[in-house]
Coordinates of C-alpha atoms (C1' of nucleotides) in Angstrom, one line a residue:
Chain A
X1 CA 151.7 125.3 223.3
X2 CA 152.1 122.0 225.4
X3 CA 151.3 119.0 223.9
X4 CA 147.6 117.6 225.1
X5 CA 150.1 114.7 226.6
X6 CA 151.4 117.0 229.1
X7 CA 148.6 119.0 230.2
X8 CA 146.5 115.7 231.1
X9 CA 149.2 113.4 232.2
X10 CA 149.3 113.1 236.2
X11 CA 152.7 114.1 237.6
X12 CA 152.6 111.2 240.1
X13 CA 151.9 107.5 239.7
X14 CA 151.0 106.4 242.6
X15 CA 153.3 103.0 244.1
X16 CA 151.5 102.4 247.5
X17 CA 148.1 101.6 247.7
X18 CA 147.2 104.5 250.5
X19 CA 148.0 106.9 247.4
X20 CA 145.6 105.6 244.8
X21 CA 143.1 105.4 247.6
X22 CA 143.7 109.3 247.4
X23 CA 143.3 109.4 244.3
X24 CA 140.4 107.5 243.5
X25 CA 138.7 109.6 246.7
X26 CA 139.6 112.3 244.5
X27 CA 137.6 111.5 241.5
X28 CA 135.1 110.5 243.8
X29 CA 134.5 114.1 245.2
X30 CA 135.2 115.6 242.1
X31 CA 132.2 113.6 240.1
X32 CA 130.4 114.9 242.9
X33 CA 131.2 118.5 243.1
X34 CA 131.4 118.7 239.4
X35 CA 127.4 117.1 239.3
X36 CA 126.7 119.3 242.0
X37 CA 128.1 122.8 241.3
X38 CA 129.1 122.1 237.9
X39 CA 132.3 122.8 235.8
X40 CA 132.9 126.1 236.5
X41 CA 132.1 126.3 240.2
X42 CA 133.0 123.2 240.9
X43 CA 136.5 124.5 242.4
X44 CA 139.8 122.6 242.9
X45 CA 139.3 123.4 246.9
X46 CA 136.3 122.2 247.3
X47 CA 137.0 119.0 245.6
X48 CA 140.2 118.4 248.0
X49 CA 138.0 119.6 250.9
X50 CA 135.5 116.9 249.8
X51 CA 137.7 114.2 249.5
X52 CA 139.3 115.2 253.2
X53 CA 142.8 115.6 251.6
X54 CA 144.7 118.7 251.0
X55 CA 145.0 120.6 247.9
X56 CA 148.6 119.6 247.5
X57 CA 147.8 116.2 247.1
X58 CA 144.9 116.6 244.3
X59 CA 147.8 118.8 242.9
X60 CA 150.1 115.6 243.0
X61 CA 148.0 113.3 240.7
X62 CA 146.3 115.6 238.6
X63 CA 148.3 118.5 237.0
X64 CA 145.6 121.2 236.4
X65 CA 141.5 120.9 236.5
X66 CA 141.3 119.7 233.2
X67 CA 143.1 116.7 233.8
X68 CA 140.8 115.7 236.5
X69 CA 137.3 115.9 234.4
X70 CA 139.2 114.0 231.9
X71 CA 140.4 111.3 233.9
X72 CA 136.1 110.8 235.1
X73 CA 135.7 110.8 231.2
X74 CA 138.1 108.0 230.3
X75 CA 136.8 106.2 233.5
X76 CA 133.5 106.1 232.4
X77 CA 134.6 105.0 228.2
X78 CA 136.6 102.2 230.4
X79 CA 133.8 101.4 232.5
X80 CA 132.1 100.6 229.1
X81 CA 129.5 102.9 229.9
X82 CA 129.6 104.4 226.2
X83 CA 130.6 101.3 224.7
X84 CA 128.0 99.0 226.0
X85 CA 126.5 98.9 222.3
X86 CA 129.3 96.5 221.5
X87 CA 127.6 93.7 223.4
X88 CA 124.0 94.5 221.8
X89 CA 122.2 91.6 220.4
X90 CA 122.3 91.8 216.6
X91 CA 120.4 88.2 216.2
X92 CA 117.4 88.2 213.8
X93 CA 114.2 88.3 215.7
X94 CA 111.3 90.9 216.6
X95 CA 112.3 94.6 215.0
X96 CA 110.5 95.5 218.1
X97 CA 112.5 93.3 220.3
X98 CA 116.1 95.0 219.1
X99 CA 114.5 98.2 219.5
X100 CA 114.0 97.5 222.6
X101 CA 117.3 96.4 223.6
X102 CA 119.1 99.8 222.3
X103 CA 116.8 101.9 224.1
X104 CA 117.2 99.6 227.5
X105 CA 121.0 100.1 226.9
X106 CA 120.8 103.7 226.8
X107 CA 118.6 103.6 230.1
X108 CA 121.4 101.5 232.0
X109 CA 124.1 103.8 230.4
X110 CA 122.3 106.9 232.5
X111 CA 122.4 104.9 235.8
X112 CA 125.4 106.1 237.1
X113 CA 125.5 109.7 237.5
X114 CA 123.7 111.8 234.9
X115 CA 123.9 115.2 236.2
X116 CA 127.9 114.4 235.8
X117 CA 127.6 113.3 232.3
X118 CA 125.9 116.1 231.3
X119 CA 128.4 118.4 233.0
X120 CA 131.1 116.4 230.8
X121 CA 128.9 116.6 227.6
X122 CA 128.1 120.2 227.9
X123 CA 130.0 122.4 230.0
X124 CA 133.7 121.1 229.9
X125 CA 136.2 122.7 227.3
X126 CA 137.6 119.5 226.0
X127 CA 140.9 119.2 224.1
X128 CA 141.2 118.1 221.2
X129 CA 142.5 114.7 222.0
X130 CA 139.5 114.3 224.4
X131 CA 137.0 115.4 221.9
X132 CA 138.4 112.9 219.6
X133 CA 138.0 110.0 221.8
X134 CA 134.2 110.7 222.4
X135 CA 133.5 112.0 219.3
X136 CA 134.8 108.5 217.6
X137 CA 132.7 106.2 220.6
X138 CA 130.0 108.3 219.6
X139 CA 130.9 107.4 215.6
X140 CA 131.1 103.7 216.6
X141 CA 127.9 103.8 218.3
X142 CA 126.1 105.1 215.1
X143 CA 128.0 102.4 213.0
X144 CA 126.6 99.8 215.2
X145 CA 123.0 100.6 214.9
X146 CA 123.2 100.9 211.5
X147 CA 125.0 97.7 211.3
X148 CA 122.3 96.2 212.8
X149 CA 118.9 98.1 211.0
X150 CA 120.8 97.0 207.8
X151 CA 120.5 93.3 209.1
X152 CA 117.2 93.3 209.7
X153 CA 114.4 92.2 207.2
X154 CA 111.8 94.1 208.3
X155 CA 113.6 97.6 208.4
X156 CA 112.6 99.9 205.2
X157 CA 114.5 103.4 205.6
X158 CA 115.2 106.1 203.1
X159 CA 118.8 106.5 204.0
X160 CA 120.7 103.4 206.6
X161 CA 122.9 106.5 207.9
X162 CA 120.6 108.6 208.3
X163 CA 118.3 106.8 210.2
X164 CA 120.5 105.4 213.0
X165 CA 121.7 108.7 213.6
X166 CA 118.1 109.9 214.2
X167 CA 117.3 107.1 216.5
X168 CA 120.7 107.0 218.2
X169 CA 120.5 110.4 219.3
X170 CA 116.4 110.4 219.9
X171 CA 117.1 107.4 222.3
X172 CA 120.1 108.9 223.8
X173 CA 118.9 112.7 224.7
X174 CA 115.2 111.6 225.7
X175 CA 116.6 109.0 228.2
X176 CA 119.3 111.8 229.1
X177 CA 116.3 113.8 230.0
X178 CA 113.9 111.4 231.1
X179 CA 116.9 110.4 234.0
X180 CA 117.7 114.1 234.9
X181 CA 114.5 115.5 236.0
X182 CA 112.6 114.4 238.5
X183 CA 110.9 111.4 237.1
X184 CA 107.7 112.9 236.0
X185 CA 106.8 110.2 233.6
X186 CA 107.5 106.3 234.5
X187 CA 110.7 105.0 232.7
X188 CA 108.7 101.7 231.1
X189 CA 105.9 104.4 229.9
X190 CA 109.0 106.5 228.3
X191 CA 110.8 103.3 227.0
X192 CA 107.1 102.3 225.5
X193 CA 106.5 104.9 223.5
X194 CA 109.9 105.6 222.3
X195 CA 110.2 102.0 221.3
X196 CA 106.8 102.4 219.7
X197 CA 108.0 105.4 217.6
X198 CA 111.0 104.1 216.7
X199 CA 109.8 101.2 215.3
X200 CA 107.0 102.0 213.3
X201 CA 109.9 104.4 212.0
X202 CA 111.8 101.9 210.9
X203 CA 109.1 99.8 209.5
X204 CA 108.6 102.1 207.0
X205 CA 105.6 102.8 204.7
X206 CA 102.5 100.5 205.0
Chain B
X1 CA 119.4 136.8 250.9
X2 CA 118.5 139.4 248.4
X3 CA 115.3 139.1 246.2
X4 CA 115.4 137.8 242.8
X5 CA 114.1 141.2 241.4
X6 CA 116.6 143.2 243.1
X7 CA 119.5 141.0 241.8
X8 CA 118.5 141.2 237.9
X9 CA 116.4 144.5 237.8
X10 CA 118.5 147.5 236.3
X11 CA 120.0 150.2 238.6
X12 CA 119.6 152.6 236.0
X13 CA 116.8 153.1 232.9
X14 CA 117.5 155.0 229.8
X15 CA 116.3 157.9 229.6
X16 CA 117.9 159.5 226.5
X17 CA 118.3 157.8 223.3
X18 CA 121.8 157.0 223.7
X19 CA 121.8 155.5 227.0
X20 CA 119.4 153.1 225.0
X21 CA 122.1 152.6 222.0
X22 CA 124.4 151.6 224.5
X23 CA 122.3 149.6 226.5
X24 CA 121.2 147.7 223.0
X25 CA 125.0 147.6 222.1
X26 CA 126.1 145.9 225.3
X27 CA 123.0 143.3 224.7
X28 CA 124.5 142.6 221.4
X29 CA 128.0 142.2 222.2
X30 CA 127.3 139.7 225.4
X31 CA 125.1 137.4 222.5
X32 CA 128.5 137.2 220.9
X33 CA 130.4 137.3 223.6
X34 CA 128.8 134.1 225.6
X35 CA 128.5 132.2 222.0
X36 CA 132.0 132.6 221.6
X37 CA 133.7 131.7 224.7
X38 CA 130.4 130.5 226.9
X39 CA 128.7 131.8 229.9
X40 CA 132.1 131.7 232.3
X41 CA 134.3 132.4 230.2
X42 CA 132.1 135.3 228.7
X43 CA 134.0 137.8 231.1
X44 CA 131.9 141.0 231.8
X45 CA 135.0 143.2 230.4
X46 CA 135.2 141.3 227.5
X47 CA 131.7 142.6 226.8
X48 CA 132.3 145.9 227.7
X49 CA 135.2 145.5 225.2
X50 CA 133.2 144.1 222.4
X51 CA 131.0 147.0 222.9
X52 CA 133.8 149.5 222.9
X53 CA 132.1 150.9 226.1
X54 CA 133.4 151.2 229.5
X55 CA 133.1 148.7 232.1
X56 CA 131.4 151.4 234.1
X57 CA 128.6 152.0 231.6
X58 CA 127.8 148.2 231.5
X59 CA 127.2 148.3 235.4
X60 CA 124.7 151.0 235.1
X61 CA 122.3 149.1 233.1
X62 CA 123.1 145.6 234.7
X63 CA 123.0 145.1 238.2
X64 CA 125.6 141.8 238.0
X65 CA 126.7 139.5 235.3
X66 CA 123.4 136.7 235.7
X67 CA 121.0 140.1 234.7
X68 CA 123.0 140.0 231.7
X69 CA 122.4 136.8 230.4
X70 CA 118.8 137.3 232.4
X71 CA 117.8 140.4 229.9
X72 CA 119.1 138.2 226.5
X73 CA 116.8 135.7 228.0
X74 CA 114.0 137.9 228.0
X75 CA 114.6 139.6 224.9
X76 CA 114.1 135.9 222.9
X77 CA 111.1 135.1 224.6
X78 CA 109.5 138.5 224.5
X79 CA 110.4 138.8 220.8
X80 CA 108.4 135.0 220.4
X81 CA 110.9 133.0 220.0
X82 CA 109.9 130.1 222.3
X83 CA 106.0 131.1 221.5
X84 CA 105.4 131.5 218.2
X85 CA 103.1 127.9 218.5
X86 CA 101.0 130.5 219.3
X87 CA 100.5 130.5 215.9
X88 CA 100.6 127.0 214.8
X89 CA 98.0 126.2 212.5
X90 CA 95.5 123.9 214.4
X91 CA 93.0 123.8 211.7
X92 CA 92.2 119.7 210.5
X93 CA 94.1 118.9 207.6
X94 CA 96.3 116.2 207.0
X95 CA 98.4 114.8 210.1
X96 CA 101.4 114.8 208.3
X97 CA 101.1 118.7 207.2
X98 CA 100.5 119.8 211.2
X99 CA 103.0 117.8 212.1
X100 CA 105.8 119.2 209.6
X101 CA 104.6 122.5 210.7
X102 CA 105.7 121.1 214.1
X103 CA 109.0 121.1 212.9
X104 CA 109.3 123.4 210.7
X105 CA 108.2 126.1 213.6
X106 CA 111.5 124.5 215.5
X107 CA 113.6 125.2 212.6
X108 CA 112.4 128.8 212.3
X109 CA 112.8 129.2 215.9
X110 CA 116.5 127.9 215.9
X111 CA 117.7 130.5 213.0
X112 CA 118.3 133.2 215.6
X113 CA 121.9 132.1 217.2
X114 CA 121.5 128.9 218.1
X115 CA 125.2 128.9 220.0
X116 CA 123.9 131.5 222.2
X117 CA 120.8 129.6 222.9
X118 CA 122.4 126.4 223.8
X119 CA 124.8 128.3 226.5
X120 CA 121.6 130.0 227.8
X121 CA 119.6 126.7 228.2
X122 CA 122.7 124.6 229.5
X123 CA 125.6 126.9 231.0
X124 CA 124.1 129.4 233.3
X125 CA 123.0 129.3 236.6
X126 CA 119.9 131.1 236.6
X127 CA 117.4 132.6 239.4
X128 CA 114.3 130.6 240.3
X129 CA 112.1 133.5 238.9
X130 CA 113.6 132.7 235.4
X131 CA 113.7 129.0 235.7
X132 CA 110.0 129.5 235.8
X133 CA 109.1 131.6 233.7
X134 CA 111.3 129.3 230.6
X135 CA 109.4 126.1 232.5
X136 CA 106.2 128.2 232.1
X137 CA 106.6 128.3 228.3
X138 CA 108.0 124.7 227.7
X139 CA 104.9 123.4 229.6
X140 CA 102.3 126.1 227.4
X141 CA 104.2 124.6 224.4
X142 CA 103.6 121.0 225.4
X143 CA 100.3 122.0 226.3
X144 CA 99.2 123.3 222.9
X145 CA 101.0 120.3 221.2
X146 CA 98.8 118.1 223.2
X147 CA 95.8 120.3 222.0
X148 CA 96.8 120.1 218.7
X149 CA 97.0 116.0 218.9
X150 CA 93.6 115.8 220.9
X151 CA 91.7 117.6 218.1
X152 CA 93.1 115.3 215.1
X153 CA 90.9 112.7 213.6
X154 CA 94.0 110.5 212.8
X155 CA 96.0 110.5 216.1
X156 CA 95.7 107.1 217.9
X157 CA 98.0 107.0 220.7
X158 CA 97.8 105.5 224.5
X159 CA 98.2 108.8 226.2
X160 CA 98.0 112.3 225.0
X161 CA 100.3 114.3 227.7
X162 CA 103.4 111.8 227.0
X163 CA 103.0 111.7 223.3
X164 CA 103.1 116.0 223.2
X165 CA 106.1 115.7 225.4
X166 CA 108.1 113.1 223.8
X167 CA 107.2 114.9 220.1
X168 CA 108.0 118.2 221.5
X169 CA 111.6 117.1 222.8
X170 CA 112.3 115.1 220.1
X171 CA 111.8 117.6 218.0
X172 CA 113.8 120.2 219.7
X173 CA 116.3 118.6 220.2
X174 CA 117.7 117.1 216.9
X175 CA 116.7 120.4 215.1
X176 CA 118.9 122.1 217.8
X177 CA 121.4 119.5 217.3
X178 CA 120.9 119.8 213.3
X179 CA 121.8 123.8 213.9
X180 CA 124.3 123.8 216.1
X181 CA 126.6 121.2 214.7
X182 CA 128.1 121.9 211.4
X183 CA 125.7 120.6 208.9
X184 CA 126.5 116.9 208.4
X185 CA 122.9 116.0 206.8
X186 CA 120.6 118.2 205.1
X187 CA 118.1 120.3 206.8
X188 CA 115.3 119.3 204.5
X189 CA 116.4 115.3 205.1
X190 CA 116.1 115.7 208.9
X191 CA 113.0 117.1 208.5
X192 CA 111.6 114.5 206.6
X193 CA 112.5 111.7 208.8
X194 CA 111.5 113.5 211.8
X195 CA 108.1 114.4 210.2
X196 CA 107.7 110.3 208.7
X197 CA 108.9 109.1 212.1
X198 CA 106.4 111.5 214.5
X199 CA 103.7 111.0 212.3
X200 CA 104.0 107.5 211.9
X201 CA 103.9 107.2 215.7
X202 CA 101.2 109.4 216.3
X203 CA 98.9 107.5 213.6
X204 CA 99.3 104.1 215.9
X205 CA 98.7 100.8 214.9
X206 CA 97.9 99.5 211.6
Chain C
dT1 C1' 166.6 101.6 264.4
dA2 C1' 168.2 104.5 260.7
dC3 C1' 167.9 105.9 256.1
dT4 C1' 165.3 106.8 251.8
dA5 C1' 161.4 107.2 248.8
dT6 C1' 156.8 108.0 248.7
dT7 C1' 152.9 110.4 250.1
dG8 C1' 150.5 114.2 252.3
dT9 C1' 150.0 119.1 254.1
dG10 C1' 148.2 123.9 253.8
dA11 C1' 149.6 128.8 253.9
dG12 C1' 149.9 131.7 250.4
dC13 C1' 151.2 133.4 245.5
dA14 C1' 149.9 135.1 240.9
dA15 C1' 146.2 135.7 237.9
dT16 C1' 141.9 137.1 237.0
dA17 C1' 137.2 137.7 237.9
dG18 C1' 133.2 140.7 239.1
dC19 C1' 132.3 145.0 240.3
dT20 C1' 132.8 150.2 242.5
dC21 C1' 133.3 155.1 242.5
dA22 C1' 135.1 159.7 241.9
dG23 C1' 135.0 162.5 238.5
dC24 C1' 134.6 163.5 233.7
dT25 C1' 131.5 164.7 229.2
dC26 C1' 127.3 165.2 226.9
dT27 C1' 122.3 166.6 226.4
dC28 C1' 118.4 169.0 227.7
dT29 C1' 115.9 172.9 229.4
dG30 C1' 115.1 177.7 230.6
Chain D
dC1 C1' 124.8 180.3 228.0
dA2 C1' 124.5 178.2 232.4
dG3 C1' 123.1 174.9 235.5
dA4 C1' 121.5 170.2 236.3
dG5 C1' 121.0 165.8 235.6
dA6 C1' 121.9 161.9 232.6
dG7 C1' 125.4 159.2 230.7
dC8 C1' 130.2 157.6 230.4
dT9 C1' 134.9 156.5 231.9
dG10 C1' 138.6 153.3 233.6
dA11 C1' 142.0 152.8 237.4
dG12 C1' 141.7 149.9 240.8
dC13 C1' 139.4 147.4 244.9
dT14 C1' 138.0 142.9 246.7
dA15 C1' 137.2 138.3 246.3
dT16 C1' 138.2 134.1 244.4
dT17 C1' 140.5 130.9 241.6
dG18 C1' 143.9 127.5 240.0
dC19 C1' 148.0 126.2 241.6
dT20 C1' 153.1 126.0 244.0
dC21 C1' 156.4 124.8 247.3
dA22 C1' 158.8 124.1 251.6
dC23 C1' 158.1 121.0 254.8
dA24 C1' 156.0 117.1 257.7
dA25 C1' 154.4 112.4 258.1
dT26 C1' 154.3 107.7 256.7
dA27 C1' 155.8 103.3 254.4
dG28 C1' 159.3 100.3 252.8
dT29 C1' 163.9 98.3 253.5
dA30 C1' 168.3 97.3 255.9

DNA sequence: TACTATTGTGAGCAATAGCTCAGCTCTCTG
DNA sequence: CAGAGAGCTGAGCTATTGCTCACAATAGTA
């Protein structure tokens, strides 16, 4: 078997600027064909054909399909757009307030192209490697918040671990969901209640 | 463009007991089939494989590979497994109780195959006619959560119709996270926080 | 301008998918 | 037991996919 190394590694660096204008119209088409048509369907062709350059070329930077949704992925962890939490305000105040400010990070973390993430989430057959990377950012993320509900006074909480797992992935899918469907309920009216929820979770008994 | 019906209806029905055997057999061996590798990679002669009937036979029964998936569909819902809050208890009692029998209905409804549910909710492409008719249920679901919140003495939230849909979610989704992943926290644990954090919501201020 | 390295092209190959069909076997009925 | 229809078979057709490769065009350098 090929080492993961291989199989994701682009065969070309590009030198001139012209090329990595190909290549980021590339990633480009393929975030869009992949949100569109999703993983499966979302064929090497039509990505070239999207991008306006020929299936050699895609076929120069990116060594199979794989390599391509990866390369979105590990745009996206270097973007930040996982690791946002890093920044998050752990100051004493309101429990309310820092509520707040997780679940406002999770809505900006869905502004960029949902429909993709989810394809990447769900649909894509990772390797290992891959799996790793998000698995770990999604590790850290769970640290953090329980980093910070230990800090504060006013939480009261079975089980520290637990708990930020529940609200980490609470906040997390119902955003997720709340941004890919048509917005049937307002997003401050979502962020309300969840907020609401959350904390009076947190609070604990009385 | 052909009609939905045409493209999932069966070219052939059973008429003999066997014919039913193998149709029942195919059924079962595409469940494992698409847990196991997923909906694309779930090849229609990998099924037929699986089961140990021809490719040939599979055809008869199932017009294409989407009536496949279409029929397992049917099969869950017909057999209740999206409605048994049919049968929730919405007699008064105490908020907590109806509410862990919120959750306890999602575990129940989970214990199936909850691999092969997750490909069928998130991996296929499916006809509008199904699309509807799984809306349909999520929306009577919803609807008899809300009912269920409306007629409790203790519920004080700001609006009924977002509070049954962020419950119901919530609650679906981290049991079928709970299930599908390999269990990291206790069942029972889960579902206590779930039910404290819900309920605690639900009971609004003070 | 001439030479080289980089970048881009797209017809088409190999693999594999979904699916068909001509003909077989089995079951039922009289 | 014979005939008919229901059920079953699997080689292989057709379409499509991921991907290659021989070549053409462009950019950099002298």
């Amino acid at each position: 078997m090929p080492s993961a190394d291989r199989r994701l590694q682009p065969r070309r660096t590009p030198r001139q600027v012209r090329a990595e204008l190909t290549r980021e119209r590339i990633l480009a088409a393929a975030a869009h064909v992949f949100a569109e048509h999703g993983y499966a369907a979302g064929t090497t062709n039509r990505i070239a054909e999207r991008a306006r350059v020929s299936i050699g070329s895609l076929y120069q930077y990116f060594p199979n399909k794989d390599a391509i949704l990866a390369a979105l992925l590990i745009r996206h962890i270097d973007r930040g757009v996982w690791t946002r939490a890093d920044e998050l305000d752990l100051s004493p105040g309101t429990l309310e307030a820092a509520v707040r400010a997780l679940v406002r990070d999770a809505i900006d973390n869905h502004g960029d192209d949902p429909q993709l993430l989810r394809i990447m989430i769900e649909e894509a057959s990772f390797s290992q490697e891959l799996l790793d990377t998000i698995d770990q950012h999604g590790k850290l993320r769970v640290g953090q918040v329980r980093d910070l509900l230990a800090r504060h006074p006013d939480v009261h909480v079975r089980d520290l671990g637990t708990a930020a797992e529940l609200i980490t992935f609470t906040v997390e899918t119902n955003i997720h969901k709340l941004m890919a469907a048509p917005r049937a309920i307002p997003v401050e009216t979502v962020e309300n209640e969840l907020v609401d929820m959350i904390t009076r979770y947190l609070r604990g008994p009385r």
